[in-house]
Short mmCIF file of C-alpha atoms in Angstrom, two decimals:
data_model
loop_
_atom_site.label_atom_id
_atom_site.label_comp_id
_atom_site.label_asym_id
_atom_site.label_seq_id
_atom_site.Cartn_x
_atom_site.Cartn_y
_atom_site.Cartn_z
CA MET A 21 -64.03 37.99 -11.97
CA ALA A 22 -60.05 37.62 -11.47
CA GLY A 23 -59.54 34.09 -9.88
CA HIS A 24 -57.81 33.93 -6.38
CA ASN A 25 -54.36 32.03 -5.19
CA LYS A 26 -53.91 30.51 -2.06
CA TRP A 27 -50.04 32.72 -1.80
CA SER A 28 -52.31 35.95 -1.28
CA LYS A 29 -53.20 34.73 1.95
CA VAL A 30 -49.66 33.69 2.57
CA LYS A 31 -48.51 37.51 1.74
CA HIS A 32 -51.87 38.60 3.71
CA ILE A 33 -50.09 36.92 6.56
CA LYS A 34 -46.36 38.69 5.95
CA ALA A 35 -48.15 41.83 5.92
CA VAL A 36 -49.80 41.70 9.33
CA VAL A 37 -46.23 40.53 10.71
CA ASP A 38 -44.52 43.34 9.32
CA VAL A 39 -47.02 45.98 10.84
CA LYS A 40 -46.55 44.00 13.76
CA ARG A 41 -42.68 44.32 13.56
CA GLY A 42 -43.33 48.29 12.70
CA LYS A 43 -41.21 47.52 9.32
CA VAL A 44 -44.66 49.43 7.74
CA PHE A 45 -43.16 52.45 9.35
CA SER A 46 -40.25 52.38 7.16
CA LYS A 47 -42.14 51.98 3.70
CA LEU A 48 -44.89 54.66 4.57
CA SER A 49 -42.24 56.94 5.61
CA LYS A 50 -40.54 56.75 1.90
CA GLU A 51 -43.96 56.47 -0.40
CA LEU A 52 -45.01 59.96 1.60
CA THR A 53 -41.51 61.63 0.88
CA VAL A 54 -41.73 60.45 -2.82
CA ALA A 55 -45.22 61.62 -3.09
CA ALA A 56 -44.20 64.46 -1.98
CA LYS A 57 -41.33 64.41 -4.25
CA HIS A 58 -42.88 64.35 -7.69
CA GLY A 59 -46.29 65.90 -6.55
CA GLY A 60 -46.08 68.31 -3.89
CA SER A 61 -46.83 68.45 -0.28
CA ASN A 62 -50.44 69.42 -0.73
CA PRO A 63 -52.39 66.42 -0.09
CA ASP A 64 -55.33 68.26 -1.67
CA LEU A 65 -53.95 68.49 -4.83
CA ASN A 66 -51.02 65.30 -4.49
CA ALA A 67 -53.54 62.49 -5.03
CA ARG A 68 -50.82 60.19 -4.33
CA LEU A 69 -49.69 61.66 -1.09
CA ARG A 70 -53.26 61.69 -0.10
CA SER A 71 -53.22 58.23 -0.62
CA ALA A 72 -49.82 57.89 1.62
CA ILE A 73 -51.07 60.04 4.28
CA LEU A 74 -54.30 57.74 4.34
CA ALA A 75 -52.45 54.49 4.73
CA ALA A 76 -49.44 55.90 7.52
CA ARG A 77 -52.92 56.76 9.72
CA ALA A 78 -54.68 53.89 8.96
CA ALA A 79 -51.12 52.06 10.24
CA ASN A 80 -51.12 54.73 13.00
CA MET A 81 -48.29 56.23 11.86
CA PRO A 82 -47.53 59.27 14.10
CA ASN A 83 -48.64 62.63 13.16
CA ASP A 84 -44.97 64.24 13.76
CA ASN A 85 -43.43 61.06 11.39
CA ILE A 86 -46.13 61.71 8.84
CA GLU A 87 -45.11 65.71 8.74
CA ARG A 88 -41.45 64.93 8.48
CA ALA A 89 -41.49 62.53 5.76
CA VAL A 90 -43.47 65.13 3.77
CA LYS A 91 -41.20 68.31 4.79
CA LYS A 92 -38.09 66.06 3.35
CA GLY A 93 -39.68 64.87 0.32
CA ALA A 94 -40.83 68.49 -0.61
CA GLY A 95 -37.16 69.97 0.57
CA GLU A 96 -37.74 71.49 3.76
CA LEU A 97 -35.43 69.82 5.90
CA GLY A 98 -32.67 69.26 2.90
CA GLY A 99 -30.83 65.52 3.64
CA ASP A 100 -29.44 63.12 0.99
CA ALA A 101 -31.93 62.95 -2.43
CA ILE A 102 -33.95 59.91 -2.84
CA GLU A 103 -35.21 57.88 -5.75
CA GLU A 104 -37.40 55.32 -7.18
CA ILE A 105 -36.18 53.03 -8.99
CA THR A 106 -37.50 49.47 -10.58
CA TYR A 107 -34.81 46.71 -10.46
CA GLU A 108 -35.91 43.45 -12.85
CA GLY A 109 -34.44 40.07 -11.68
CA TYR A 110 -35.24 35.87 -11.73
CA GLY A 111 -35.15 33.66 -8.92
CA PRO A 112 -35.73 29.25 -8.89
CA GLY A 113 -37.37 27.68 -11.48
CA GLY A 114 -37.51 31.07 -14.05
CA VAL A 115 -39.84 32.82 -11.68
CA ALA A 116 -39.58 36.68 -12.60
CA PHE A 117 -39.04 40.01 -10.00
CA MET A 118 -39.87 43.47 -10.20
CA ILE A 119 -38.09 45.20 -7.24
CA GLU A 120 -39.45 48.67 -6.30
CA VAL A 121 -36.64 50.52 -4.68
CA VAL A 122 -36.69 53.75 -3.14
CA THR A 123 -33.28 54.47 -2.46
CA ASP A 124 -30.63 57.65 -1.88
CA ASN A 125 -28.02 55.37 -3.44
CA ARG A 126 -28.78 53.54 -6.62
CA ASN A 127 -25.51 51.70 -6.89
CA ARG A 128 -25.51 50.53 -3.18
CA ALA A 129 -28.72 49.32 -3.92
CA ALA A 130 -28.47 47.58 -7.04
CA ASN A 131 -25.04 45.95 -6.05
CA ASP A 132 -27.07 44.31 -2.57
CA LEU A 133 -30.28 43.21 -4.50
CA ARG A 134 -27.24 41.28 -7.03
CA VAL A 135 -26.03 39.65 -4.03
CA LEU A 136 -28.92 38.48 -3.06
CA LEU A 137 -30.65 37.50 -5.87
CA SER A 138 -27.08 34.95 -6.53
CA LYS A 139 -26.92 33.77 -2.93
CA ASN A 140 -30.31 32.31 -3.43
CA GLY A 141 -31.15 30.77 -6.62
CA GLY A 142 -31.72 33.80 -9.15
CA THR A 143 -29.90 36.07 -11.18
CA PHE A 144 -30.17 39.82 -11.63
CA ALA A 145 -31.64 40.86 -14.80
CA ASP A 146 -31.08 43.75 -17.72
CA ALA A 147 -33.65 45.89 -17.63
CA GLY A 148 -36.53 44.86 -20.00
CA SER A 149 -36.35 41.46 -19.55
CA VAL A 150 -38.60 40.87 -17.23
CA ALA A 151 -40.80 43.77 -17.16
CA TYR A 152 -42.53 42.30 -20.11
CA GLN A 153 -44.32 39.80 -17.91
CA PHE A 154 -46.46 42.39 -15.83
CA THR A 155 -48.97 44.63 -16.29
CA ARG A 156 -48.87 47.97 -14.37
CA ARG A 157 -52.03 48.51 -12.71
CA GLY A 158 -54.05 50.56 -9.69
CA GLU A 159 -54.94 47.84 -7.12
CA VAL A 160 -57.67 48.65 -3.96
CA ARG A 161 -58.48 46.56 -1.67
CA ILE A 162 -62.02 47.01 0.40
CA PRO A 163 -63.29 45.15 3.24
CA LYS A 164 -66.08 42.48 2.13
CA GLY A 165 -68.08 43.48 5.20
CA VAL A 166 -71.70 43.08 3.53
CA LEU A 167 -70.82 42.77 0.16
CA ASN A 168 -71.22 39.91 -1.83
CA GLU A 169 -69.76 39.08 -5.39
CA ASP A 170 -72.83 41.33 -7.23
CA THR A 171 -72.87 43.98 -4.98
CA ALA A 172 -68.82 44.45 -5.66
CA MET A 173 -69.11 43.62 -9.60
CA GLU A 174 -71.44 46.31 -9.44
CA LEU A 175 -69.26 48.92 -7.15
CA ALA A 176 -66.87 48.41 -9.75
CA LEU A 177 -68.59 48.82 -12.94
CA GLU A 178 -69.82 52.35 -11.31
CA THR A 179 -66.18 53.53 -10.12
CA GLY A 180 -64.47 52.66 -13.10
CA ALA A 181 -62.63 49.75 -12.44
CA GLU A 182 -61.10 47.21 -14.23
CA ASP A 183 -61.67 43.68 -12.58
CA VAL A 184 -62.16 42.02 -8.80
CA GLU A 185 -61.01 39.29 -6.99
CA ASP A 186 -62.24 37.20 -4.53
CA ALA A 187 -59.51 37.31 -1.82
CA ASP A 188 -60.33 36.23 1.59
CA ASP A 189 -61.94 38.95 3.74
CA GLU A 190 -61.04 40.91 0.74
CA TRP A 191 -61.81 42.55 -2.49
CA ILE A 192 -59.67 43.97 -4.86
CA LEU A 193 -60.58 46.21 -7.63
CA TYR A 194 -57.78 46.49 -10.44
CA THR A 195 -57.91 50.14 -12.18
CA ALA A 196 -56.02 51.43 -15.13
CA THR A 197 -52.88 53.34 -13.72
CA ASP A 198 -54.23 56.64 -14.67
CA GLN A 199 -57.82 55.68 -12.65
CA LEU A 200 -56.78 54.59 -9.39
CA PHE A 201 -57.29 58.04 -6.97
CA GLN A 202 -60.63 58.28 -9.46
CA VAL A 203 -61.58 54.50 -7.87
CA VAL A 204 -60.83 55.25 -4.77
CA GLY A 205 -62.70 58.97 -4.73
CA ALA A 206 -65.68 57.21 -6.60
CA LEU A 207 -65.75 54.42 -3.81
CA ARG A 208 -65.26 56.97 -0.58
CA ASP A 209 -68.39 58.77 -2.73
CA ARG A 210 -70.59 55.92 -1.95
CA GLY A 211 -69.65 55.70 1.33
CA VAL A 212 -67.17 52.78 0.73
CA GLN A 213 -63.44 52.92 2.31
CA SER A 214 -60.27 51.11 0.76
CA THR A 215 -57.90 49.56 2.89
CA SER A 216 -54.92 50.35 0.62
CA GLN A 217 -54.63 51.22 -2.81
CA LYS A 218 -51.68 51.79 -4.60
CA LEU A 219 -49.66 50.79 -8.41
CA ILE A 220 -48.80 47.18 -9.03
CA TYR A 221 -46.81 45.55 -11.45
CA GLN A 222 -49.33 42.17 -12.32
CA PRO A 223 -47.99 38.80 -14.06
CA THR A 224 -49.35 38.72 -17.48
CA THR A 225 -47.74 35.03 -17.32
CA PRO A 226 -48.09 33.28 -13.97
CA VAL A 227 -45.58 30.47 -13.15
CA LEU A 228 -46.91 27.76 -11.47
CA LEU A 229 -45.19 26.36 -8.59
CA THR A 230 -45.80 22.82 -7.48
CA ASP A 231 -42.64 21.45 -5.32
CA LEU A 232 -42.56 22.15 -2.06
CA GLU A 233 -38.84 22.64 -2.14
CA GLN A 234 -39.41 25.13 -5.00
CA ALA A 235 -41.86 26.80 -3.47
CA ARG A 236 -40.29 27.61 -0.71
CA ALA A 237 -36.62 28.90 -2.30
CA VAL A 238 -39.03 31.23 -4.09
CA ILE A 239 -41.11 32.43 -0.80
CA LYS A 240 -37.37 33.01 0.87
CA LEU A 241 -36.51 34.75 -1.56
CA HIS A 242 -39.10 36.72 -1.91
CA ASP A 243 -38.76 37.40 1.92
CA LEU A 244 -35.18 38.37 1.61
CA LEU A 245 -35.83 41.18 -1.28
CA ASP A 246 -38.85 42.50 0.87
CA ASP A 247 -36.57 42.97 3.64
CA TYR A 248 -33.88 44.74 2.03
CA ASP A 249 -34.16 47.97 3.33
CA ASP A 250 -35.03 50.15 0.42
CA THR A 251 -37.50 47.48 -0.79
CA GLN A 252 -40.95 49.47 -1.16
CA ASN A 253 -42.63 46.90 -3.07
CA VAL A 254 -41.53 43.06 -5.13
CA HIS A 255 -43.74 41.66 -7.12
CA ALA A 256 -43.55 38.45 -8.59
CA ASN A 257 -45.27 35.93 -10.77
CA PHE A 258 -45.64 32.97 -9.27
CA GLU A 259 -48.54 30.87 -8.14
CA ILE A 260 -48.93 27.87 -5.63
CA ALA A 261 -50.29 24.58 -6.61
CA ASP A 262 -53.10 24.16 -4.11
CA ASP A 263 -52.21 20.88 -2.82
CA ILE A 264 -48.34 22.49 -1.47
CA ALA A 265 -50.34 26.23 -0.32
CA ASP A 266 -51.07 24.72 3.03
CA ASP A 267 -47.56 23.23 3.69
CA LEU A 268 -46.17 27.24 3.05
CA ALA A 269 -48.99 29.10 5.00
#
C-alpha cells in the first residue's frame, strides 16, 4: 500500500477552489473534445469519453456544454484543431515537472510556458529529459465511506488495480495505463462509484522539500503552470516535509 504525503491535501484544497471558480469547466470541456477527437463521439464505444462525461456531470457542467465539446472533438462544429502535448521542465530545487497541455497553438503554448518557468526559478527542458523520472499510470479515486484499508485492498485485487493509497477522505487506486477504464467498470459493477479517473505521471524519484521558502516557490510555480489557460494537468515529483506542510496548507 502506497504512503500518503500532505501535499495531496494541499492539492485537494486547490481543486475545491478551482471548482468554485468555474475553472474546472474549461478543463473538462477540453478533455471531452480531445476524447471525442481520438475515440469518436459514442461514449459506449469510447471509454475515455464516457469517463469525461461522468466527470463533467459530477461537476454539474450543463448538458449543452458537454454536447458542444463532444461535437467539436468529432469535427461537427469546425473551428481550430486542438492537440495534446506534454512539456517538461525543472523548478526550484531541481523539482521535475510534466505539463500536459491541450492547445490550438503549440508554439504559443511552448513560449508561454517557457516564460512562466524562467520567471519563477525554473527552466524549460527538452523532451525526454524529465519524463524518465515518472511512470505513466491510471489513477482512480473513490470516497472512503465505510471502506476500511482491508476492504480497499480487496477491491484493488479483485478489480485489477496495482496499488492503493490512503488520501485522507479518499482511497486512490493505481492501475496500468491500459487497465484504467476496466478497473473503473469493475468497481461500478460492485456498486462502487469513483469520483475521478485519469491517467497521471507518477514520480519515481521524489524530491523532498524541507525549506519553507523553497517549498513556497515550487508551489507558486506549480499553481502558475496549472492556471495557464491551455494547461490540462501538471505533475511534479516533489514531496513536502511534514514539519512545514501545515504552514503551506
